[in-house]
């Protein structure tokens, strides 16, 4: 249970923070920090077991039909990433308390931060691929909200939209890849998947699955050519950038590479696709970072470059390259988070992040400058700092590709050049911000620079201290955790390696020296002979291409919409019917029409006569559609005949539902008549003939289809439901048992759609300010006495009938839907008879609450099954014996049916009463 608590506690914290006041800054910070600290403690308690080589698991049955549980697992790799997510998250909570200005919605910020943290925890702890994808998409949604936190700014909205579009599209590709993996391996369970590497690599699905998974990883980790969303996301508040773009969101992609390395690694396709993307991203990000003028822009492109380095290491497909990749994930998270927070401090205290306006800040902010310079040195790979160790391991791995031909010398050269640019942009960060210019030029900045509040600097101090400790004492600090994580990522025993500061004079050290000296020299040369402040590196802009593509898609969509959506309902129906006719005609043209030979049944003359009445009413409604009141009445007659047909065919539940829906529809149409002219203009004869032909063709096609189905022998599943309704569902009314039990999940979705439709109708109509069309002969008395008296008698009777139908629905005709319509129509009569104000004053609730309560009750009924170890919405039955009443059959599905009842009442009244409103007078 501690693992479940650790996985879900951030979501609970997000819910608690969402209800806090935004002016309670300290309380929100303490609450968020406490949630993160407790979660760290829960995961830390599992570390000894993981250090002993165990995997901690917790799972519950979820989707047994495809062998998927709702569960979590913690091995060395998951422990490392969860530690990064939570550890960096804890210092970000403290930092954000002082970064965000007074008046900003800090409670919402912390709630979104914990929501994202919980999603990241889910990604790294999920014990199956389906759950991983769900949390993966949740990270995209929550990061969208965090990046767009300053929604008043256009650049924040644009950056959030771009990030969501690219990472969301990558998530869909990942889902497709996961499905292929599941089909190839035969399981989505992570233990089974990671053990099936040879099977997967030999399967025809391997290459498409690999490409799809890599699309998901590359879009999330900003690999070329999807790198451009990351700089645009710098419009987010700095705490968001420091968290998402150092240790969490952008690391999700490389985590996926590490997680699935035992399954997908070990092939030429993996080597060339992964290492190729890594090399391109490593070089492109390093070059572009040097020429940025925004501090966060420089850090964003440097992040892209370092993510390319990590991706390249995993692509090299060697055991110690995996170790180096995992090691650099740790190191990059520490120095990059501290650099982002240092940049935020500079922006916070100076009023700008533009390096062209920042001058000689070491004089004014010596303490912050020292911290930032140390972190930048770690980013550059200076000895005795953590970045040096993993970068030297990277250089060493690039030298071991003798079997790859020209890559054996080309890749070390590329790695050294990328390292050179890394040093160059790190030196620019230090020199431009803290030493460049004259000290007196600080007066030209928007704010007078000064040191930040003490506790705002503490997170940077802690992370810089880690950079030093790992760089000086790697064996005593990071080595045990690194070994656990790298072993889990590689999937088998690792060869011996030595995590030490000094390995003697060798080629990797020489490459480091060349990169350090060359980077410093390159920056000094550019600074001396080129004014970097005036230089703009105009390369291919992925962001601009994305915006052009988006603009083109929107323009195309508008053109299509203008052709199809002209505001005329008749045109919509015409296009719908033509599409349906085409879809139905294709198989008939291809295979011909072949009805069966099952003989039909004769009907009594009275039944045929009633059906003929319905047919005549339907045809008359079509002919007289311009006379709207007559058409409404004729449609009601046709609907009533359909209800009688259900009675004749022994379907009482359907009959009751049809008749009640017809009553509600009749009231709806009558209310709508008040908004429409009394008649409709006559159409041209040609259009009428065209519509008649299309209508006859569509109706004839449906009739032919039904005839073909009914005259063929069929094997129905009805016998199963009729025989199992009572043993499995505890009810003898098979229709109701199907609705609330066998297909309860469908019903849950349907009442959700019903409630959503009612809320949309309410939201749209409440803002309209039309005046009602004058009606000739409208009664002066809006609340006739006779109707008022009858409605008062009707409501208690209808309430009793509704309760009766609800309670007996599991065994006899009735149920929540029918009972809801009965009570809804009775309450609607009260509104019509007495007016909205009179009823609302006595009802004391809004019908939005009815919808919400019904959906909540139906959902909780399903969740309750989980608590007893059963799948969602599994029902149970019992027969308690009560005094006086005797044996009482009960089914948990009745609670679900009660939720359906509440939603139907709320949705019916909310929709109808919204339409019945009148501007400037009491509704109804």
Coordinates of C-alpha atoms in Angstrom, one line a residue, residues 652-653 656 732-733 736 801-815 894 897:
X652 CA -42.8 -2.7 -22.3
X653 CA -39.5 -1.0 -21.2
X656 CA -42.5 3.3 -21.7
X732 CA -35.5 -10.7 -13.8
X733 CA -35.9 -7.6 -16.1
X736 CA -32.7 -3.2 -17.2
X801 CA -44.9 6.5 -9.6
X802 CA -41.2 7.5 -10.3
X803 CA -40.0 5.9 -7.1
X804 CA -42.1 2.8 -7.8
X805 CA -40.7 2.5 -11.3
X806 CA -37.1 3.0 -10.1
X807 CA -37.3 0.4 -7.3
X808 CA -39.0 -2.3 -9.4
X809 CA -36.9 -1.7 -12.6
X810 CA -34.5 -4.5 -11.9
X811 CA -37.2 -7.1 -12.0
X812 CA -40.2 -5.5 -13.8
X813 CA -40.6 -2.8 -16.5
X814 CA -39.1 0.5 -15.2
X815 CA -35.7 1.6 -14.1
X894 CA -29.6 -0.1 -8.0
X897 CA -29.6 3.2 -11.6

